Coordinates of C-alpha atoms and ligand atoms in Angstrom, one line a residue:
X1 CA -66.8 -174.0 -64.6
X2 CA -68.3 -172.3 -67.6
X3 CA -67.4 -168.6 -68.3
X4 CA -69.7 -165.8 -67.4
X5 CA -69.6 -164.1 -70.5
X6 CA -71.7 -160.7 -69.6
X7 CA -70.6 -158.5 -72.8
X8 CA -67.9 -159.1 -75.4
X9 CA -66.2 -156.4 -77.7
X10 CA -66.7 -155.4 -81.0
X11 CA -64.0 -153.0 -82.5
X12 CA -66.8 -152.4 -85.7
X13 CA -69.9 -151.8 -83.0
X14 CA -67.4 -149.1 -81.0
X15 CA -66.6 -147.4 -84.9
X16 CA -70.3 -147.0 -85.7
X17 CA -71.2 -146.0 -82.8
X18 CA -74.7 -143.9 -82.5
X19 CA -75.5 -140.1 -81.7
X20 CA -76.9 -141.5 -78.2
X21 CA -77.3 -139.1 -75.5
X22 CA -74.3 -139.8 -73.5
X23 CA -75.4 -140.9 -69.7
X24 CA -74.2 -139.8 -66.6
X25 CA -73.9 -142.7 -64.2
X26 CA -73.5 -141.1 -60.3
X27 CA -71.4 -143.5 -58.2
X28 CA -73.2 -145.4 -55.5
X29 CA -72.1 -148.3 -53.5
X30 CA -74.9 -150.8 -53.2
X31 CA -75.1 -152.1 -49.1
X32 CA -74.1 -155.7 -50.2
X33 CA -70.8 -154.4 -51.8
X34 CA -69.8 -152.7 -48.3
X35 CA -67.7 -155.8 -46.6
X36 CA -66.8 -157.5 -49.5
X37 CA -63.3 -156.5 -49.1
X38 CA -63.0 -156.9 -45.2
X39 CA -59.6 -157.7 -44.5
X40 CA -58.7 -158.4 -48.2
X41 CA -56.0 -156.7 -50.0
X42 CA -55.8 -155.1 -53.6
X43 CA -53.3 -154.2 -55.9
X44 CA -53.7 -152.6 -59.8
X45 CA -50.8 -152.4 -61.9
X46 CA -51.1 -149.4 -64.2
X47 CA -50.0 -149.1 -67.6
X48 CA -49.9 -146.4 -70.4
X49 CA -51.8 -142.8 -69.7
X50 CA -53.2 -140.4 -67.3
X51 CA -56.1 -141.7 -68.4
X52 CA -55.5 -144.5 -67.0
X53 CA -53.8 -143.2 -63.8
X54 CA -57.1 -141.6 -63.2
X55 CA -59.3 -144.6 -64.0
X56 CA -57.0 -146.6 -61.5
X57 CA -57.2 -143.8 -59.1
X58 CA -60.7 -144.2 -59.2
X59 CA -60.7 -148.0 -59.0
X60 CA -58.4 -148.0 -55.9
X61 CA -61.1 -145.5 -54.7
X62 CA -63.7 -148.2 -55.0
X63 CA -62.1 -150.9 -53.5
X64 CA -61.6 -148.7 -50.3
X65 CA -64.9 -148.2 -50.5
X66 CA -65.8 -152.0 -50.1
X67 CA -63.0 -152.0 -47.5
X68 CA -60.3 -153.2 -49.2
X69 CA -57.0 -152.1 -47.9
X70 CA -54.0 -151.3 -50.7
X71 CA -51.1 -154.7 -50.5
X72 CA -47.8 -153.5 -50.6
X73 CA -46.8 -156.5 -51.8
X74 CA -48.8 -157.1 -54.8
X75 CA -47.9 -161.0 -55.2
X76 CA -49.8 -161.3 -51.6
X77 CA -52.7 -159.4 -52.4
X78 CA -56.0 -160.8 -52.5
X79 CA -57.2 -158.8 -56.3
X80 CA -54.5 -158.5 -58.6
X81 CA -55.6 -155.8 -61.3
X82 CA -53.9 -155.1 -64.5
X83 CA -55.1 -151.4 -66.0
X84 CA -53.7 -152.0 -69.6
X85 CA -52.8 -150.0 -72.2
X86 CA -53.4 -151.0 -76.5
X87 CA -51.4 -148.0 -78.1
X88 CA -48.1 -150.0 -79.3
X89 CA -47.4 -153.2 -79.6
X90 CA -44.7 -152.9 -77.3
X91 CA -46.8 -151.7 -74.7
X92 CA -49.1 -154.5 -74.9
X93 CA -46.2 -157.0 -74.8
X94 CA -44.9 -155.6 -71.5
X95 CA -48.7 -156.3 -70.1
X96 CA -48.1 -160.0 -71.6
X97 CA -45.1 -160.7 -69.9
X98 CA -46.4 -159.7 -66.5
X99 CA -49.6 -161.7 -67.2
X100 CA -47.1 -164.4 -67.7
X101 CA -45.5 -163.4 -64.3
X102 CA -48.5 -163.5 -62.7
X103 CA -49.4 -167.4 -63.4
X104 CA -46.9 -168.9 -61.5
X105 CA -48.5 -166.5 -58.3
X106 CA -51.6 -167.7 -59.4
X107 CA -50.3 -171.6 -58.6
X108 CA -48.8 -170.9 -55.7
X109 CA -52.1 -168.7 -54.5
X110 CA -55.1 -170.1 -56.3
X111 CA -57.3 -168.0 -54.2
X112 CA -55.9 -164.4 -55.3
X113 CA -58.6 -162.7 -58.0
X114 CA -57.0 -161.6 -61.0
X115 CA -58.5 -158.5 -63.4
X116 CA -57.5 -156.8 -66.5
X117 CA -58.9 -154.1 -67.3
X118 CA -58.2 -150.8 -69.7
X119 CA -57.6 -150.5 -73.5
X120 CA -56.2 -154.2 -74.2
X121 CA -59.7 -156.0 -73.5
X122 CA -61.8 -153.8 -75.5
X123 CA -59.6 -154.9 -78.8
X124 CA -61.5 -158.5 -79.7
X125 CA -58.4 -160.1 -80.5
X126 CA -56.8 -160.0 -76.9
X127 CA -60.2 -160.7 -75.0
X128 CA -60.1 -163.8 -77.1
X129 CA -56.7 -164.6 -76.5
X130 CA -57.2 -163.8 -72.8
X131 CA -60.5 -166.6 -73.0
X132 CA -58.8 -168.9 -74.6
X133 CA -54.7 -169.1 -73.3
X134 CA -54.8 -167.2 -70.1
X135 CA -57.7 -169.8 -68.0
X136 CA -56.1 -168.0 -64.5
X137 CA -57.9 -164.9 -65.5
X138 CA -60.5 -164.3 -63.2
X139 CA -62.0 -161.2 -64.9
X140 CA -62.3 -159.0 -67.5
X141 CA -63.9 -155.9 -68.1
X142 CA -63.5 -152.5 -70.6
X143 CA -62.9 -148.6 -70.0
X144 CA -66.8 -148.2 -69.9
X145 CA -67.6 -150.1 -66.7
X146 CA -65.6 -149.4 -64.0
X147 CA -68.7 -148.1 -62.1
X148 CA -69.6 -152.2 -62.3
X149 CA -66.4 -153.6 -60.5
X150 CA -68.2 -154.0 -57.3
X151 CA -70.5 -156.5 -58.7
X152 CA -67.8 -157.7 -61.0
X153 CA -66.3 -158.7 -58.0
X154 CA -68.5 -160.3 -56.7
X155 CA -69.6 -162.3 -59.1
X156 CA -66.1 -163.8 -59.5
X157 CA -66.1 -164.7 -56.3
X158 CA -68.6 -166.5 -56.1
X159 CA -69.1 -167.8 -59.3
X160 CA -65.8 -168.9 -59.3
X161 CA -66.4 -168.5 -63.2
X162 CA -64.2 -166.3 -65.4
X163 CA -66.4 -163.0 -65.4
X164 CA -66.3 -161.0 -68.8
X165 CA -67.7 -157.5 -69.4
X166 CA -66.7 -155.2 -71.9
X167 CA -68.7 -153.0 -73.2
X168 CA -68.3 -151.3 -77.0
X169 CA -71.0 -148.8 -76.7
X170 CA -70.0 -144.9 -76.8
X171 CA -69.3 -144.5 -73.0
X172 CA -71.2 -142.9 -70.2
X173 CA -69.6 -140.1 -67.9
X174 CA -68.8 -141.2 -64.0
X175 CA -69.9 -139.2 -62.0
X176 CA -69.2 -138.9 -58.0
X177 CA -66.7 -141.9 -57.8
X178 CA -65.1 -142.2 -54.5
X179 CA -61.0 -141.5 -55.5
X180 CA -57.9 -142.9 -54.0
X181 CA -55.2 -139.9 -55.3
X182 CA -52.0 -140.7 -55.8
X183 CA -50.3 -137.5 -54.8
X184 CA -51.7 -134.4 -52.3
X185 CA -50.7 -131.9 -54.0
X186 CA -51.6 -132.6 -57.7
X187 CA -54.2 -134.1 -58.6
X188 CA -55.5 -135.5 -62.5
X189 CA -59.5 -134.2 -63.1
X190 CA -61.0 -135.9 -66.3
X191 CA -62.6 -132.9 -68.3
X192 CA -64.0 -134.8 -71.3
X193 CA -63.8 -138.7 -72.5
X194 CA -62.7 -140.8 -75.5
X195 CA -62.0 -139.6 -78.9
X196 CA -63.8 -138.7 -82.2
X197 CA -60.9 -138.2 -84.4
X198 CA -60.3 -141.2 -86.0
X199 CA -56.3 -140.8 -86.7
X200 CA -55.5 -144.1 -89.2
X201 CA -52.9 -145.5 -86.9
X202 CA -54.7 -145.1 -83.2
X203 CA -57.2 -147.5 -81.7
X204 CA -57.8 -144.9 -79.1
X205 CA -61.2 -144.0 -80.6
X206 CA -62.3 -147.5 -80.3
X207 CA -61.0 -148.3 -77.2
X208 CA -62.1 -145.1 -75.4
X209 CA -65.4 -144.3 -77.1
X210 CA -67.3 -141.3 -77.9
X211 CA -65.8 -137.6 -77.1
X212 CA -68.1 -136.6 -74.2
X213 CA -67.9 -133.1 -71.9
X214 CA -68.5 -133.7 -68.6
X215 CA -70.3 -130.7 -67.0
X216 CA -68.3 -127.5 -66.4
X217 CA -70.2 -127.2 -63.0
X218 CA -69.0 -130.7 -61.8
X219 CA -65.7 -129.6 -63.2
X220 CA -65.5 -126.3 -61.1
X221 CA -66.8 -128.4 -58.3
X222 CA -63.9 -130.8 -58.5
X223 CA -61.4 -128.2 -58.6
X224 CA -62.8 -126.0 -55.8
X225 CA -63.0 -129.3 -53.8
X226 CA -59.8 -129.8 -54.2
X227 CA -58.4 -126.3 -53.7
X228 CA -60.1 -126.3 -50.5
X229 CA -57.8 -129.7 -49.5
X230 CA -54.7 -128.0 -50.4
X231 CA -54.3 -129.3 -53.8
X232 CA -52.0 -126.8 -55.7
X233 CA -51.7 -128.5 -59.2
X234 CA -54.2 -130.0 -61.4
X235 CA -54.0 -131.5 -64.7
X236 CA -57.2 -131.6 -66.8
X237 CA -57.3 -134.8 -68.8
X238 CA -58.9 -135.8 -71.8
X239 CA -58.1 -137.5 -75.4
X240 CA -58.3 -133.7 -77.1
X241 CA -59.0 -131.4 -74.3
X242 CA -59.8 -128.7 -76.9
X243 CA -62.8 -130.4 -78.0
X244 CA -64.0 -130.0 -75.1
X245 CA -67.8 -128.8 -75.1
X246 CA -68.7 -129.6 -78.6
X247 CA -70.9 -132.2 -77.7
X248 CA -72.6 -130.0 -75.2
X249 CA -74.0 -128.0 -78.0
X250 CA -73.5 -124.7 -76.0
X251 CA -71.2 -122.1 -76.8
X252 CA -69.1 -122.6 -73.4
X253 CA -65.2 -124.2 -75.1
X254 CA -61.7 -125.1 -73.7
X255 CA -61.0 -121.7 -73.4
X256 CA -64.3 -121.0 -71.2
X257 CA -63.2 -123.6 -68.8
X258 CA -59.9 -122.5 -68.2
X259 CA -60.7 -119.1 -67.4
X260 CA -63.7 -120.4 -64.9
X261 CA -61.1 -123.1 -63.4
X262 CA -59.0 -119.7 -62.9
X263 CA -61.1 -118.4 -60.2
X264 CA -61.4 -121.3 -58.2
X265 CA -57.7 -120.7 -56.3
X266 CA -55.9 -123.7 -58.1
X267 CA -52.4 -122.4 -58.3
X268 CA -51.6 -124.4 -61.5
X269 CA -53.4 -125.8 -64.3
X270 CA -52.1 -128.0 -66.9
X271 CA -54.1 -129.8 -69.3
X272 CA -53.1 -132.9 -71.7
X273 CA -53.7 -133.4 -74.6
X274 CA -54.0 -131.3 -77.5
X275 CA -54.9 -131.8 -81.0
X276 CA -53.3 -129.0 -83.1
X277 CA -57.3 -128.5 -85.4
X278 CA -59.0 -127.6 -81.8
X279 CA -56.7 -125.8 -80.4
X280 CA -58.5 -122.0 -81.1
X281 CA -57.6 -118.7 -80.6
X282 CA -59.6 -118.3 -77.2
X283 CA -57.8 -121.1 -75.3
X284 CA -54.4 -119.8 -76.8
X285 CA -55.9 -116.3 -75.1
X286 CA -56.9 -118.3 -71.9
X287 CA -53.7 -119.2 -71.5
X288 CA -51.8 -115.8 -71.8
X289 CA -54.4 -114.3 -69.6
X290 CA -54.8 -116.5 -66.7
X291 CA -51.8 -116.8 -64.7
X292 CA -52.8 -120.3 -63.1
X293 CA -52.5 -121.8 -66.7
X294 CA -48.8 -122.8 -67.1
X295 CA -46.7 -121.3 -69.7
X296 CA -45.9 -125.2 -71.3
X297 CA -48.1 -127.0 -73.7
X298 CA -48.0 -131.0 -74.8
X299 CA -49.3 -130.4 -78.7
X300 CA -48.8 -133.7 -81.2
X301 CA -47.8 -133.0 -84.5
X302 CA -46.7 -136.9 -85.5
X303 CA -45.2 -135.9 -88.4
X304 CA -43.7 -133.0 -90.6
X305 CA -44.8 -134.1 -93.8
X306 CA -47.8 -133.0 -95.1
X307 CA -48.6 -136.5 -97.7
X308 CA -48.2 -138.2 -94.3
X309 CA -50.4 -136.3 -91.9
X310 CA -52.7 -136.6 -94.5
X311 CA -52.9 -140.4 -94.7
X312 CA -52.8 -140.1 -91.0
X313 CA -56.2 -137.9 -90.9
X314 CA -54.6 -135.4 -89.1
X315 CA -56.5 -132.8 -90.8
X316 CA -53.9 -130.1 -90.8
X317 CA -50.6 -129.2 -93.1
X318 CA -47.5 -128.6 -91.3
X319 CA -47.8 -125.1 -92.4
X320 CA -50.9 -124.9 -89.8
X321 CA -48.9 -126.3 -87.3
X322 CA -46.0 -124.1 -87.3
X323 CA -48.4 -120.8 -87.8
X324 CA -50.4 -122.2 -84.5
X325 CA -46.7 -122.3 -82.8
X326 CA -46.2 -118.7 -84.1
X327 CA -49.5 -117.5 -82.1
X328 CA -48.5 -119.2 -79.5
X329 CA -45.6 -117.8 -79.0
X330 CA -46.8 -114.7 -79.8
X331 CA -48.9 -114.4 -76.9
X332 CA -47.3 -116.6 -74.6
X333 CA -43.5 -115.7 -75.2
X334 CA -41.7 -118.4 -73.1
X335 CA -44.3 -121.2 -73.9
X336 CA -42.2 -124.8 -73.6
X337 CA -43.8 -126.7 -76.4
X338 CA -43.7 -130.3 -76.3
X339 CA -44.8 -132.8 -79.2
X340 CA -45.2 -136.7 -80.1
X341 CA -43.5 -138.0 -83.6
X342 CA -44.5 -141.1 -85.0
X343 CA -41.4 -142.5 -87.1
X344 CA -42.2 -145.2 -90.0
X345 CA -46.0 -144.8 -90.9
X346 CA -46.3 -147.4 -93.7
X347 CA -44.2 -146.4 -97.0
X348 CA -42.9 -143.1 -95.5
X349 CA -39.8 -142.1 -97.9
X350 CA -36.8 -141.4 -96.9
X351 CA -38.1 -137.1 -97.7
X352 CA -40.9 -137.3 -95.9
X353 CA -38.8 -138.0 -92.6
X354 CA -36.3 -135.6 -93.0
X355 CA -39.6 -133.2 -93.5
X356 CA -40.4 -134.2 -90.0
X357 CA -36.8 -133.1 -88.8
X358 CA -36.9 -130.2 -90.6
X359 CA -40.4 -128.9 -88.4
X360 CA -38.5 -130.4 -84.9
X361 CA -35.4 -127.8 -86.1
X362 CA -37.8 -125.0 -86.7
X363 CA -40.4 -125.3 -84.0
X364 CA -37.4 -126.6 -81.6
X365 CA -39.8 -128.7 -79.4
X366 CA -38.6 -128.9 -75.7
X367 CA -39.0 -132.6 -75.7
X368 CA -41.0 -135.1 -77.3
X369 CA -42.0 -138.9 -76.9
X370 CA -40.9 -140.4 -80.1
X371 CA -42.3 -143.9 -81.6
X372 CA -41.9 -146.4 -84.3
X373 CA -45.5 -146.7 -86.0
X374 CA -47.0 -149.9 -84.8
X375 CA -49.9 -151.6 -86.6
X376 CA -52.8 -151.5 -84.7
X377 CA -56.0 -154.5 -85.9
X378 CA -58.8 -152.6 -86.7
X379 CA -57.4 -149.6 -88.0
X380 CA -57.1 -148.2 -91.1
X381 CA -53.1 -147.5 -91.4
X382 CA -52.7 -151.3 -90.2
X383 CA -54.7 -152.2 -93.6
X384 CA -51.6 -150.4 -95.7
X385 CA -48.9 -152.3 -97.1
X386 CA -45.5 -151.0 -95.8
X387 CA -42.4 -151.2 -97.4
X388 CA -40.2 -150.1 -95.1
X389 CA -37.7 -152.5 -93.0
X390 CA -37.9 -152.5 -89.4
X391 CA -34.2 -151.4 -89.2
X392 CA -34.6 -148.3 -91.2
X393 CA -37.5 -147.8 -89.2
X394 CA -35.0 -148.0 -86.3
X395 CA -32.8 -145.9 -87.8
X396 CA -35.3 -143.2 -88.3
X397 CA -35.8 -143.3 -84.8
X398 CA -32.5 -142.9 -82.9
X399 CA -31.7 -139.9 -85.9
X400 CA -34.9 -137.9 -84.8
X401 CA -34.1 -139.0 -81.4
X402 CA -30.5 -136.8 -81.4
X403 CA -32.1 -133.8 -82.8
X404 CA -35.0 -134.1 -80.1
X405 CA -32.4 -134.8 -77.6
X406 CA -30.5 -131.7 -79.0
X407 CA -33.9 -129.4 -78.4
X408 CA -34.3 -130.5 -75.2
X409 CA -31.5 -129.6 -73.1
X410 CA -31.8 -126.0 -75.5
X411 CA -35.0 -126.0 -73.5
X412 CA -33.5 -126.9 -70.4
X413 CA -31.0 -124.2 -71.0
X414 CA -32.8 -121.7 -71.3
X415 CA -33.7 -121.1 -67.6
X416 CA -30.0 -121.3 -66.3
X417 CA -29.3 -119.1 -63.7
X418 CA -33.2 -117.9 -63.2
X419 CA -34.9 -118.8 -59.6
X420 CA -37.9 -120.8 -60.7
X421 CA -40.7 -121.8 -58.8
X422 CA -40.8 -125.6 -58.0
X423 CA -43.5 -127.7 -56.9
X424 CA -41.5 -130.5 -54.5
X425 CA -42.8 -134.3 -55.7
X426 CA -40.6 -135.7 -53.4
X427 CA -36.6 -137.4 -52.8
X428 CA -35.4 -137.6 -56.2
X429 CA -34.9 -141.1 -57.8
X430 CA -31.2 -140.9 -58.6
X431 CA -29.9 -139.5 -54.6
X432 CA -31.8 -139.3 -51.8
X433 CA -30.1 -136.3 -50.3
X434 CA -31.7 -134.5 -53.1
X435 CA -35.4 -133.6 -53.6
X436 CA -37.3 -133.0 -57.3
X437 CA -39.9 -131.2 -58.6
X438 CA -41.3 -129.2 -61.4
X439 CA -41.2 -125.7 -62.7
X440 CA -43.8 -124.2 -64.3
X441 CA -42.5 -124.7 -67.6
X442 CA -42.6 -128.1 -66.9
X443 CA -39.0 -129.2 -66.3
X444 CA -38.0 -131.7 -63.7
X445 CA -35.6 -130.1 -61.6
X446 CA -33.4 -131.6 -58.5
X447 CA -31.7 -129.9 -56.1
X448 CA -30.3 -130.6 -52.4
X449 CA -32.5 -130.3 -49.3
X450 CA -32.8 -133.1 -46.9
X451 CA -36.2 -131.4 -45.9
X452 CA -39.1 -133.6 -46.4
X453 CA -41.6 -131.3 -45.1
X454 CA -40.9 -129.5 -48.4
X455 CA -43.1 -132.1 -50.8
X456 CA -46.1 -130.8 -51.8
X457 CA -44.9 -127.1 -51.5
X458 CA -44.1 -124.2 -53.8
X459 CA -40.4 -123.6 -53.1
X460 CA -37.6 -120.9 -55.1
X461 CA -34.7 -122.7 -56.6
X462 CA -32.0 -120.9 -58.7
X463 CA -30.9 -123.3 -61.6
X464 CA -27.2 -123.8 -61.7
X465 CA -26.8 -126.7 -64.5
X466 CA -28.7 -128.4 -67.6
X467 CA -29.1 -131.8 -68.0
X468 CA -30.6 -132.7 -71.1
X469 CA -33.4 -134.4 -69.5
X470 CA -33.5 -132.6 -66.3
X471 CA -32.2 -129.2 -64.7
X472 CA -30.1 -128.9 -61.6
X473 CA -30.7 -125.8 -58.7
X474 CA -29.5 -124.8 -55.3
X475 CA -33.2 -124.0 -53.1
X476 CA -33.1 -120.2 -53.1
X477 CA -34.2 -118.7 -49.0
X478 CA -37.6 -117.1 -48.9
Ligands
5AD501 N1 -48.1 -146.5 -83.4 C1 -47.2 -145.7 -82.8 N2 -47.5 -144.6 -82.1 C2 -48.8 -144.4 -81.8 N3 -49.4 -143.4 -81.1 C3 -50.7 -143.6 -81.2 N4 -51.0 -144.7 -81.9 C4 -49.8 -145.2 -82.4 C5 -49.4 -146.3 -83.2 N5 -50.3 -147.1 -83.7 C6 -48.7 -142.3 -80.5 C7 -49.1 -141.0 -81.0 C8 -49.9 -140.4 -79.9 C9 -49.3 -141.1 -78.6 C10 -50.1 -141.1 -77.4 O1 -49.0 -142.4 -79.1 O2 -48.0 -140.2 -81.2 O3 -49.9 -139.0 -79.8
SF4_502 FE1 -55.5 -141.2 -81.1 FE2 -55.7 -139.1 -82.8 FE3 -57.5 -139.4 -80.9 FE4 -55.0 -138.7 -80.2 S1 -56.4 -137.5 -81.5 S2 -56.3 -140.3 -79.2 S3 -53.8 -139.9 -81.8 S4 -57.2 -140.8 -82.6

């Protein structure tokens, strides 16, 4: 059967991409979509960010729609989807291997419908690997077409071809999606999509598209919505939320939104992520003034050398950085600052990593995801000769990863013997006669209760221990 080969990528059309109106697409499932899925299962397989929690979120949302029902085992499941992430190598390799995983199912069940979908396929070098070395495959398709999956369905049904859409244009904005939500009590609400900054090392920008806003009213409307349903959390998403609005051309910014959001009733907002050039003075204000904003903040820095943020196109020094900390903390005292380090950029010296410790010892980050640079095709930085071994690479690592460590439970420390305000997610991993949750400053905390009818609720717990990852508490009577 020959391949339907709708749209392929192109990593060079998605860097040039044109100052196109972006479009907003509104949601609508076509009649013939409605029983497609009658008494079929699904399953999708997330990998990598919020970004892509939300996409799946609304993905799981469309298959309901065609009335699908979620497996719970998903071997048996009818469609099989794979929502993949391109940051690292290593995450990609982890996608591989379940791929691999999932060809033996695919003998045993020839019938179930396999996708992936996400970052990976918009890179032309795995949609080609996936063509030519993965033939149980069934489909295929890019960040910028979810709206299409009914009819991508479809067709691979009854095609019975391998079905291949991925789009490289700048994106569109979706628009009234039905949404299957993970949680009830917090919920993720896109603010703005894909990425203009062009750092050397990230594919992001190519895999995600154009920076575009969606409409402050649709945002408000989505919050209030979900206020009204109980939520109590959300977390606004976006590559670089503080960009958000540029492309609107109005004056209306990050900071705008978060005070609007503010008034809607939402008991917390969180937002993720930050790029240190956008982050202005009125958000950092926003943020000290509304009291739904949480006093935490996720802001990258990568590195702490300024040769090296340089050749990443950061576009700041690490002086800016640590005078942006300053006025953070000068207006939001007990802000938890969070970061991500990128360890081993190509030729990085020996100086220009302790540089980076250096900034984690003065800013004292609260935690921080840590990574060995990994060459990604198509970027610049993977272009640069590198002369450092993989070991010292490694070794770079676990060194920054003590000091971070060291920070963290500082940070976890800091609350001992407060009562702090927890939102319950539910029985912790670890015990089940404990429940978790997080604080406002963002830090996972546990404590006892056998209570279920706690999740989803704003409880008091007093914290009687640090962890370096997590704190411990004892839940506090009203
Ligand atoms: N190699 C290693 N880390 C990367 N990140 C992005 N691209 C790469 C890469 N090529 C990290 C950055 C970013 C986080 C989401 O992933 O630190 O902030
Ligand atoms: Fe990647 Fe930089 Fe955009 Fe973040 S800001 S997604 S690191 S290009």
């Amino acid at each position: 059967m020959k391949d339907v080969k709708i749209s392929l990528p192109d990593l060079l059309k998605a860097r040039n991409r044109k100052q196109e109106e972006t479009k907003t697409i509104h949601f609508s499932l076509a009649k013939e979509y409605e029983n497609l899925g009658k008494d079929k299962t699904y399953y999708i397989f997330t990998y990598g960010c919020q970004g892509n929690e939300a996409d799946s979120e609304v993905m799981a949302g469309i298959f309901e729609k065609m009335g699908y029902v979620k497996a719970t085992d998903p071997y048996l499941s009818d469609v099989v989807i794979l929502n993949t992430c391109a940051i690292r190598e290593n995450a990609e390799n982890r996608i591989w291997g379940v791929l691999g995983n999932l060809k033996g199912v695919k003998r045993e069940n020839p019938d179930m419908l396999i996708g992936i979908c996400g970052c990976m396929p918009q890179e032309e070098k795995t949609t080609n690997r996936l063509l030519e070395s993965y033939p149980f495959v069934d489909l295929i398709f890019g960040t910028h077409n979810i709206y299409n999956l009914p009819k991508l369905i479809k067709e691979a049904y009854f095609t019975k071809a391998k079905v291949v859409e991925v789009l490289s244009c700048q994106g569109g904005i979706l628009e009234d999606a039905p949404k299957h939500r993970e949680h009830k009590h917090k919920a993720w609400v896109n603010i703005m999509y894909g990425c203009d900054e062009f750092c050397t090392y990230c594919i992001v920008p190519y895999t995600r598209g154009k920076e575009r806003s969606r409409a402050k009213e649709d945002i408000i409307k989505e919050v209030s919505d979900l206020v009204k349903q109980g939520y109590i959390e959300v977390t606004l998403l976006g590559q670089n939320v503080n960009a958000y609005g540029k492309d609107l051309g109005e004056d209306y910014t990050f900071g705008d939104l978060l005070c609007d959001l503010d008034k809607t009733g939402i008991k917390r907002i969180r937002y993720t992520t930050s790029h240190p050039r956008d982050l202005d003075l009125k958000t950092i204000k926003a943020m000290a003034t509304c009291k739904s904003v949480m006093p935490q903040l996720h802001l990258p820095v990568q590195s702490g050398d300024d040769n090296i943020l340089k050749k990443m196109n950061r576009k700041y020094t690490h002086q800016m950085y640590l005078d942006l900390v300053k006025t953070l903390k000068e207006y939001i005292p007990d802000i938890a600052l969070t970061t991500d380090i990128i360890v081993g950029f190509p030729n990085e010296t020996e100086e220009e990593f302790q540089n980076t410790l250096k900034l984690v010892e003065e800013v004292k980050f609260e935690g921080a995801f840590t990574f060995i640079y990994s060459p990604r095709e198509g970027t610049p930085a993977a272009k640069l000769k590198d002369d450092v071994s993989l070991e010292e690479k490694h070794r770079r690592l676990d060194e920054l990863n003590v000091l971070v460590d060291k920070y963290y439970k500082e940070g976890n420390l800091k609350h001992l013997g407060n009562v702090e305000e927890i939102l319950v997610d539910g029985v912790s991993k670890n015990n089940p006669d404990y429940l978790c949750g997080y604080s406002k400053h963002l830090k996972l905390v546990n404590f006892k209760s056998s209570d279920h009818s706690l999740i989803g609720k704003l409880v008091n717990v007093k914290i009687t221990e640090a962890k370096t990852w997590f704190q411990m508490g004892e839940l506090v009577d009203e």
